[in-house]
Short mmCIF file of C-alpha atoms and ligand atoms in Angstrom, two decimals:
data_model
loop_
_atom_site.label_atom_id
_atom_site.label_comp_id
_atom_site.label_asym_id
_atom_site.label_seq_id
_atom_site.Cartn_x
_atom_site.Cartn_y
_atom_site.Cartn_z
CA UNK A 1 -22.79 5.58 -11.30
CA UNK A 2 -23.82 6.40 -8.16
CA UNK A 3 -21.93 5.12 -4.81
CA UNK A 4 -25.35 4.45 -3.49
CA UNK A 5 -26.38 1.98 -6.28
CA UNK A 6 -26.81 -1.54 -4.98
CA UNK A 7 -23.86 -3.65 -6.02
CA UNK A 8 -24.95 -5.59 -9.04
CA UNK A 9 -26.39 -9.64 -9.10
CA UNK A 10 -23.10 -11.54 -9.46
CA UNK A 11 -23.60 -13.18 -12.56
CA UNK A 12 -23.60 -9.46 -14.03
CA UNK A 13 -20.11 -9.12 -12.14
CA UNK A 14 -18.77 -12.05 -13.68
CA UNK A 15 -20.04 -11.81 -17.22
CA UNK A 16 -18.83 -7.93 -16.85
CA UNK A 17 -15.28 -8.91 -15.01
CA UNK A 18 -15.27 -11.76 -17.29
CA UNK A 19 -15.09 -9.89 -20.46
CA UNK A 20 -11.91 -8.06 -19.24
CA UNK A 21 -9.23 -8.72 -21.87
CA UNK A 22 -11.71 -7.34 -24.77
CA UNK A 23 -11.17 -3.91 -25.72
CA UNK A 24 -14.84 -3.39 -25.55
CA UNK A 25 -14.96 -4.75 -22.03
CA UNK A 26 -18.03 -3.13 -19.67
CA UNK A 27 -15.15 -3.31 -16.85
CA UNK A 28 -13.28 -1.02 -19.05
CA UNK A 29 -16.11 1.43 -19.68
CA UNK A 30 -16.48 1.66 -15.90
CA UNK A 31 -12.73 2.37 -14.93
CA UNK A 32 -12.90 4.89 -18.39
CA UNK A 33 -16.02 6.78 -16.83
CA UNK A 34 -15.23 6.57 -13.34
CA UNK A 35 -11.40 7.96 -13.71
CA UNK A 36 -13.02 10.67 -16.17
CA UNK A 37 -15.41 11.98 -13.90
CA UNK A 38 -13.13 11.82 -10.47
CA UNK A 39 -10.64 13.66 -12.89
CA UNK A 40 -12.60 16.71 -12.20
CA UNK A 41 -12.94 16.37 -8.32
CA UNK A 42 -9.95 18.98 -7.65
CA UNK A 43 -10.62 18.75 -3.46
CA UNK A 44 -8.10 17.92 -1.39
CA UNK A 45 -4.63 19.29 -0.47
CA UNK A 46 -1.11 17.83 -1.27
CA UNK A 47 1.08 17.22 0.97
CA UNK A 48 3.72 19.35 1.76
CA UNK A 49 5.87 18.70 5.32
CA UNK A 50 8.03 17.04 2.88
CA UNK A 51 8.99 20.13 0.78
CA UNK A 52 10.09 17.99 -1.96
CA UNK A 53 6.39 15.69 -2.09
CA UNK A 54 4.87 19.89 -2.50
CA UNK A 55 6.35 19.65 -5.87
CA UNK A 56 3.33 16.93 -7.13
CA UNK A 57 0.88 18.11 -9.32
CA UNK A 58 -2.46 18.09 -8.13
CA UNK A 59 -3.72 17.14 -11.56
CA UNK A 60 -1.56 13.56 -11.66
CA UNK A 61 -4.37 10.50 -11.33
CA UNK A 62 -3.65 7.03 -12.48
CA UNK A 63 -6.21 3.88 -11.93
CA UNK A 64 -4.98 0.56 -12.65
CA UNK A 65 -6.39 -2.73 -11.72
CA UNK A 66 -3.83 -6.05 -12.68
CA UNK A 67 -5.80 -9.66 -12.22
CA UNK A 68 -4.08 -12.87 -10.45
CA UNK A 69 -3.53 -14.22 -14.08
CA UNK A 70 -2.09 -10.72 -15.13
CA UNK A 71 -4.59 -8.87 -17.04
CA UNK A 72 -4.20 -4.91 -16.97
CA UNK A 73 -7.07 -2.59 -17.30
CA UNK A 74 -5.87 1.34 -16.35
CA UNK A 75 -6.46 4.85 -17.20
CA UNK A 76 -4.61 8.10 -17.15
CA UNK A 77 -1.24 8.80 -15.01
CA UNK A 78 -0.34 4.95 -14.58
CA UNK A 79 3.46 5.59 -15.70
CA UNK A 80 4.52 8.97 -13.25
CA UNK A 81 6.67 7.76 -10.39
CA UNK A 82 6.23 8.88 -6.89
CA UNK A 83 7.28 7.79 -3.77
CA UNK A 84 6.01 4.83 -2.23
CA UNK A 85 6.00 6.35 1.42
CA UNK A 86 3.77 4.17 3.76
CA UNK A 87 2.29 1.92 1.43
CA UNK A 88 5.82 0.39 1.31
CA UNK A 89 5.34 -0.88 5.10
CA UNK A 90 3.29 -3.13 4.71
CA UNK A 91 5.66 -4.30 2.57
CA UNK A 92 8.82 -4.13 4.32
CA UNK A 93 6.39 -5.51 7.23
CA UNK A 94 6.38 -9.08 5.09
CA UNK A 95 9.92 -8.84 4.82
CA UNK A 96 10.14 -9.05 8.55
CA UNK A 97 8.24 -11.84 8.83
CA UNK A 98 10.20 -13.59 6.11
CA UNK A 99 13.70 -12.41 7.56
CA UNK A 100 12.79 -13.03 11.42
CA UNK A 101 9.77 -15.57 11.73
CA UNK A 102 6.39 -14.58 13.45
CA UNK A 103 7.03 -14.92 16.66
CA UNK A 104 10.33 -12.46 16.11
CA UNK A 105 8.54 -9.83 14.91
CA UNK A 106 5.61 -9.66 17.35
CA UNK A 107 8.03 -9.56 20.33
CA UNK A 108 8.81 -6.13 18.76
CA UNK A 109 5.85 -4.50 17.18
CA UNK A 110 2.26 -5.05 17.57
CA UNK A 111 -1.12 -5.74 15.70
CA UNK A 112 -3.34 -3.66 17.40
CA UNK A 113 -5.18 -0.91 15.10
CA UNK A 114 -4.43 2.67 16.75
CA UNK A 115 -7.20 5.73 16.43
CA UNK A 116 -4.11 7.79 16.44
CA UNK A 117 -2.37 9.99 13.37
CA UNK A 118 0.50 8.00 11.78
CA UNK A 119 3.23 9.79 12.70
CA UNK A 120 1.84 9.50 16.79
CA UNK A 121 4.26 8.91 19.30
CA UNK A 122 2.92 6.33 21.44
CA UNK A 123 3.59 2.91 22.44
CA UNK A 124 2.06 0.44 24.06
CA UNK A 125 2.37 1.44 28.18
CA UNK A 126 2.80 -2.35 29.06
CA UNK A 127 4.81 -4.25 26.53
CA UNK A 128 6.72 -1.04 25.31
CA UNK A 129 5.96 -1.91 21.71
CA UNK A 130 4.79 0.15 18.94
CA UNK A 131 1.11 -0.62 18.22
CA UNK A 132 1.18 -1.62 14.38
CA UNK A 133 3.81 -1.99 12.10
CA UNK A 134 1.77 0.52 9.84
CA UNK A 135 2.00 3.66 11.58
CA UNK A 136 5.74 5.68 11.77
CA UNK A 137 6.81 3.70 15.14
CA UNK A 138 5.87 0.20 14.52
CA UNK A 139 7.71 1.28 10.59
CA UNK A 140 11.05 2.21 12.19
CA UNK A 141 11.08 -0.56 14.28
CA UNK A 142 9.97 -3.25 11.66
CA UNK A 143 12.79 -1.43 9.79
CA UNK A 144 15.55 -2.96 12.82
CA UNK A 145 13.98 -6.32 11.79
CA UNK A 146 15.51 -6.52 7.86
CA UNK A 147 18.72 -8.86 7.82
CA UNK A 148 21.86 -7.89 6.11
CA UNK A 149 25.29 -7.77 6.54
CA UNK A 150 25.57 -3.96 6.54
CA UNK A 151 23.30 -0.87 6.08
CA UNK A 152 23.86 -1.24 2.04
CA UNK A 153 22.98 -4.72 2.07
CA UNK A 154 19.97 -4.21 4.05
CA UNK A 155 19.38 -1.28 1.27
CA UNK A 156 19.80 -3.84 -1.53
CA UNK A 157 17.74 -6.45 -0.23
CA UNK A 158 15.01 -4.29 0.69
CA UNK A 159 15.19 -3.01 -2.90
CA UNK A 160 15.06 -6.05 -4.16
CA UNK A 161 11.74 -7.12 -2.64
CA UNK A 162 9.87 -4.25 -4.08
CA UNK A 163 11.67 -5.07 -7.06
CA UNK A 164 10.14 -8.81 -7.00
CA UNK A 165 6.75 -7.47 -5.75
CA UNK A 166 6.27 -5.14 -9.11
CA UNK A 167 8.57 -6.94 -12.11
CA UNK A 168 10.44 -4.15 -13.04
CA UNK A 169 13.79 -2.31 -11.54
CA UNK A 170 13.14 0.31 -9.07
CA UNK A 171 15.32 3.54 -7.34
CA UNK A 172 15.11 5.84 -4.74
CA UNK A 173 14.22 9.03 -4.83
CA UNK A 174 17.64 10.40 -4.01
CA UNK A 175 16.09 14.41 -3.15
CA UNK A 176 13.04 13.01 -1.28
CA UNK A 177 14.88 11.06 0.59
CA UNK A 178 17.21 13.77 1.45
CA UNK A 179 14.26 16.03 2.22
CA UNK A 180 12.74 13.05 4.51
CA UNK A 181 16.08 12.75 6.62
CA UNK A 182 16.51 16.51 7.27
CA UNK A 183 13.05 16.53 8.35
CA UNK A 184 12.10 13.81 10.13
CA UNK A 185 12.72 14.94 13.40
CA UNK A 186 9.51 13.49 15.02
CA UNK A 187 10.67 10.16 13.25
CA UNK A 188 13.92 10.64 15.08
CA UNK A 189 12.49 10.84 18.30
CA UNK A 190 10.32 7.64 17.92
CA UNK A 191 13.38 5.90 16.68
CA UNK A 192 15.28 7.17 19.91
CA UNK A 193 12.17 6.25 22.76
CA UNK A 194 11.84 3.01 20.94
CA UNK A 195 15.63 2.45 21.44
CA UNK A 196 15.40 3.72 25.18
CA UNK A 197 13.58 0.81 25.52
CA UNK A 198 15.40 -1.85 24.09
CA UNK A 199 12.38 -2.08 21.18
CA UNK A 200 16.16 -1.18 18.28
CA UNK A 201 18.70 -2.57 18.25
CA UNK A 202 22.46 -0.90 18.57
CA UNK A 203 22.13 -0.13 15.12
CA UNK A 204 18.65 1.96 15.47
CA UNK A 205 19.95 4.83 13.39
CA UNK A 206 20.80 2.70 10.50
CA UNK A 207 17.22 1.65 10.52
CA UNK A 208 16.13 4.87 10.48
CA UNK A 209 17.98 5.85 7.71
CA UNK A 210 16.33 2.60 6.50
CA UNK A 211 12.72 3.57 6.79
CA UNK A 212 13.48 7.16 4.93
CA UNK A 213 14.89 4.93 1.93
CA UNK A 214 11.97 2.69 2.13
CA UNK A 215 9.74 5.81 2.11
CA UNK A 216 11.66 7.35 -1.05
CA UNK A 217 11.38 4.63 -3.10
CA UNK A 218 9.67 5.85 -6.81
CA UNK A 219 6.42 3.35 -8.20
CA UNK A 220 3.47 4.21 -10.57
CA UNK A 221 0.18 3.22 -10.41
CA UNK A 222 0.83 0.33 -12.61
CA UNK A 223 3.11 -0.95 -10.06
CA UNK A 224 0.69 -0.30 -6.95
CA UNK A 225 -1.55 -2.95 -9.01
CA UNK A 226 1.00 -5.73 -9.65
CA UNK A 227 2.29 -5.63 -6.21
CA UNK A 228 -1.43 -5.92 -5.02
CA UNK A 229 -2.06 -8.60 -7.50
CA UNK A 230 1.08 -10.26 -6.08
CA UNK A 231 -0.68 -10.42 -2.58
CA UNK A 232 -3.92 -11.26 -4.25
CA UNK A 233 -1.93 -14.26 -5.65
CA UNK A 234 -0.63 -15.55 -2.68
CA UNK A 235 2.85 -14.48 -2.89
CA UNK A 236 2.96 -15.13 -6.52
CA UNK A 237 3.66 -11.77 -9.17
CA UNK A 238 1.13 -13.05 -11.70
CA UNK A 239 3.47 -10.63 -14.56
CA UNK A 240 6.66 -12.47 -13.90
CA UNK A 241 5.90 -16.08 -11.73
CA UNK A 242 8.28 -14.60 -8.82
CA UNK A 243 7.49 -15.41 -5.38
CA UNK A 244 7.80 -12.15 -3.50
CA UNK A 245 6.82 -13.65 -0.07
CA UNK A 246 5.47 -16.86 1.45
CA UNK A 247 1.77 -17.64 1.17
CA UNK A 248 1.52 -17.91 4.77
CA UNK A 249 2.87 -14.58 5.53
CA UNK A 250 0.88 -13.01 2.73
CA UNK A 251 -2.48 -13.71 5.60
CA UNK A 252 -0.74 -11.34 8.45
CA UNK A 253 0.52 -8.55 5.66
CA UNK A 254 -3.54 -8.50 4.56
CA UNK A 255 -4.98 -8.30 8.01
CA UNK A 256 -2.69 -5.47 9.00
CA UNK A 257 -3.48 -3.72 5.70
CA UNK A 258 -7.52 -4.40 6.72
CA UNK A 259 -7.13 -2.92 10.13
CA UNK A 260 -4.80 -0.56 10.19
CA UNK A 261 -3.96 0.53 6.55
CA UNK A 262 -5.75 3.73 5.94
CA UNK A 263 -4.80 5.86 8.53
CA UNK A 264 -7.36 6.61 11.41
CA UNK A 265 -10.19 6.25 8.28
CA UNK A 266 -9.11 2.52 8.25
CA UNK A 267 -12.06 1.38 10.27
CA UNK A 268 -14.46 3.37 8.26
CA UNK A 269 -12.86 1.60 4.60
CA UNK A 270 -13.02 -1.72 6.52
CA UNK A 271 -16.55 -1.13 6.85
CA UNK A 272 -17.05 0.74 3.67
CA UNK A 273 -14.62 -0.59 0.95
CA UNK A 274 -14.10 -4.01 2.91
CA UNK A 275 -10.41 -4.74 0.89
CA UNK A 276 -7.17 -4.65 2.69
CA UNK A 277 -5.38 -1.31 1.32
CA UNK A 278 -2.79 1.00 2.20
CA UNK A 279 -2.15 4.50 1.31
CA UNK A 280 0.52 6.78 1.37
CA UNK A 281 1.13 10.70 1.76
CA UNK A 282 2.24 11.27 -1.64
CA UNK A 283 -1.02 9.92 -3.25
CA UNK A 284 -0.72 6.43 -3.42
CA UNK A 285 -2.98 3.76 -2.65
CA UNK A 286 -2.45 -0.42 -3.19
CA UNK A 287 -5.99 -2.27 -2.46
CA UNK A 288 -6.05 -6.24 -2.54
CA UNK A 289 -9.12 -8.23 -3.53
CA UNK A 290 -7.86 -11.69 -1.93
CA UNK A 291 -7.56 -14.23 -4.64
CA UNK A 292 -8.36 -12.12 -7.90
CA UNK A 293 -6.15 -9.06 -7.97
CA UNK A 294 -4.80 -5.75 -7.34
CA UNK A 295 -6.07 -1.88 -7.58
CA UNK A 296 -3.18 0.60 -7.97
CA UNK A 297 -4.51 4.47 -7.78
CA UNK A 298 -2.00 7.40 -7.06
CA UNK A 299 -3.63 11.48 -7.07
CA UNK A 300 -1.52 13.90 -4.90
CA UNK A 301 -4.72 16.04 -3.24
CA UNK A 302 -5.21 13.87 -0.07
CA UNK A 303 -8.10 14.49 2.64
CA UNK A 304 -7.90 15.33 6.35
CA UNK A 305 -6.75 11.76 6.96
CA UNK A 306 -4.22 12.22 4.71
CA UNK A 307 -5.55 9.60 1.95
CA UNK A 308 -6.03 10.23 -1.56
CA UNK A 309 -9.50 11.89 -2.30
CA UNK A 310 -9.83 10.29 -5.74
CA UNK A 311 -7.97 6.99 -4.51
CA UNK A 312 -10.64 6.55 -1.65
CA UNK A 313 -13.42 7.46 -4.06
CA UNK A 314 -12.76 5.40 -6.60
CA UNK A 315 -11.51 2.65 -4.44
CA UNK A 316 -15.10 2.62 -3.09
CA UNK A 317 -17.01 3.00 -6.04
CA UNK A 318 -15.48 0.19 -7.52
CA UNK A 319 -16.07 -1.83 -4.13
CA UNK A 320 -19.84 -0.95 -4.45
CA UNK A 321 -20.08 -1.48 -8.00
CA UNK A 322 -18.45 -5.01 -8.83
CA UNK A 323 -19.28 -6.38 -4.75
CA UNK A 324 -15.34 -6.70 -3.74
CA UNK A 325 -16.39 -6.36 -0.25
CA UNK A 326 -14.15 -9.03 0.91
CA UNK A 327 -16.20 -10.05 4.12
CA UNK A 328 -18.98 -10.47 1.74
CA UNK A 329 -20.97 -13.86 1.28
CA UNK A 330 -20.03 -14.62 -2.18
CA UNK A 331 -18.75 -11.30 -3.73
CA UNK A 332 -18.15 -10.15 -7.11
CA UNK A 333 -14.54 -10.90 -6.36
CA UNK A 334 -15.49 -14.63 -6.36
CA UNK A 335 -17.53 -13.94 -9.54
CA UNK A 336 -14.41 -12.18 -11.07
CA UNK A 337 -12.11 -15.39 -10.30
CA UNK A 338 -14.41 -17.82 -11.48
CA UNK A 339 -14.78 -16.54 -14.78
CA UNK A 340 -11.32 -15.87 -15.21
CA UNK A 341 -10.79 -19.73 -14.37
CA UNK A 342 -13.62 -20.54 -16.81
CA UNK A 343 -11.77 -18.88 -20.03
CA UNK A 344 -8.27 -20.86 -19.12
CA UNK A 345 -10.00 -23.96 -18.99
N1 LIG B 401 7.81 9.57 4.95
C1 LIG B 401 6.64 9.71 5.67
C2 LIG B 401 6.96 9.96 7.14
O1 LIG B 401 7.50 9.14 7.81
C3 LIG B 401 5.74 8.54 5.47
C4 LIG B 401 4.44 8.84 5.98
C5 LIG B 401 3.26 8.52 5.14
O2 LIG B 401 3.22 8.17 3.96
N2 LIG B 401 2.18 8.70 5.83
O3 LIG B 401 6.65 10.99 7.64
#
């Protein structure tokens, strides 16, 4: 397979995507030889500003893809935790919404897509807010947005969400969040401008101590894929029938994660890939394919954008291959659905 071969006529997608459940499913020969061959692409560099994410081995690579009516097709490495890191703010970003309404949230952090690195410290010269809530500033500040009664509360609720969003209990990372706290200096700072003016509360350091939790949080690959296949679904976890967030919030998570999810490469996967993704520095990546389901990859070696080499590869491979472009005119995405409909019926 070739990631210059035209995607495929879509009733080959949805006889292939149809067939998923059977153990002799084409869609299952493609993830098998796709995560076999990007198994042996060793490029890329893991992180290691957080001494404790240096610890990853560069070998770990888990693909799973979960379907809106809960099918799982995955390969390799789908079971090793690692931290969530960014991918959880587009996350915590829903919970925002859901804790503080629209309007709320948008007086505080922007939407606008930034060229800059993630961890920039910039803000917007007129309204004072961070750009997006996707890179570290618009994160912290999102962060001053959770309700609770008290720091642990906010802890437990924010828990809790991630906990709805993959159907399983989940933890912190107790030493990478340690190592993100003594480190995060830069972090710090942004959390200390954005207070300066008036974008945090009185309780800005709380929050801050918020994001690193947020950040530390342990998921697989399998995870990655239900909690995309719980956007997919509007809201829905297809595993367990728990609504993780509203339907109409689930629009403005997805067009954040389309814009601004991959870093400064997130124009060129709009363009490329054409699914609303977001990746984070220990490896992770969550893609969404609106309507039909969720792609879960995690592989340590990340390139100079600080994305996962094999997650972007085979992210785009299997965007070319099965037509998931999302902007386009009836893509194997559609194809998927429908035939998924076609064998409840
Ligand atoms: N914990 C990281 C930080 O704030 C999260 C960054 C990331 O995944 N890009 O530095």
């Amino acid at each position: 397979m070739s990631t210059n071969q035209p995607a495929p006529p879509i009733d080959e997608v949805g006889a292939l995507l149809g067939r998923m459940r059977s153990a002799a499913s084409p869609v299952r020969d493609v993830l098998r030889e796709l995560h076999e061959r990007l198994s042996k692409d060793d490029s890329g560099e893991v992180a290691t500003y957080i001494p404790e994410l240096a610890k990853a081995n560069p070998g770990w690579f888990g693909l799973s893809i979960c379907t809106v009516d809960g099918n799982t097709i995955e390969f390799g490495d789908v079971s090793q935790p690692f931290t969530i890191q960014s991918i959880s703010k587009a996350f915590v970003y829903g919970m925002a919404l859901e804790d503080r309404g629209l309007e709320n949230v948008l007086a505080k952090v922007g939407v606008e897509p930034t060229g800059d690195a993630f961890n920039s410290i910039v803000l917007d010269e007129i309204s004072n807010r961070p750009f997006n809530p996707m890179v570290n500033a618009g994160a912290i500040a999102t962060c001053d947005l959770i309700n609770g009664a008290d720091h642990p509360e906010r802890v437990a609720r924010m828990l809790n969400m991630i906990r709805t969003y993959c159907g399983r209990e989940i933890h912190i990372d107790h030493s990478v969040f340690l190592s993100e706290r003594m480190t995060g200096h830069r972090n710090r700072a942004m959390a200390h401008l954005m207070r300066n003016f008036g974008m945090m509360g009185e309780k800005f350091e709380e929050s801050l101590e918020l994001y690193f939790q947020q950040c530390s949080i342990l998921v697989t690959a399998s995870d990655l894929a239900v909690m995309g296949a719980t956007l997919a679904n509007a809201g829905v976890n297809p595993k367990t029938g728990e609504r993780a967030i509203s339907a109409d919030n689930v629009k403005y998570v997805l067009s954040l994660m389309l814009t601004c999810g991959m870093y400064d490469y997130a124009g060129e996967w709009a363009f490329r890939v054409g699914l609303p993704a977001k990746s984070g520095v220990a490896g992770g990546i969550v893609a969404v394919i609106p309507g039909v389901g969720g792609i879960g990859v995690f592989s340590p070696p990340l390139d100079a954008k600080g994305n996962s080499v094999r997650g972007v590869r085979a992210c785009t491979e299997l965007s070319q291959r099965f037509g998931l472009h999302c902007l386009a005119t009836g893509s194997g995405g559609n194809a998927l659905l429908e035939a998924l409909t076609a064998r409840r019926r």
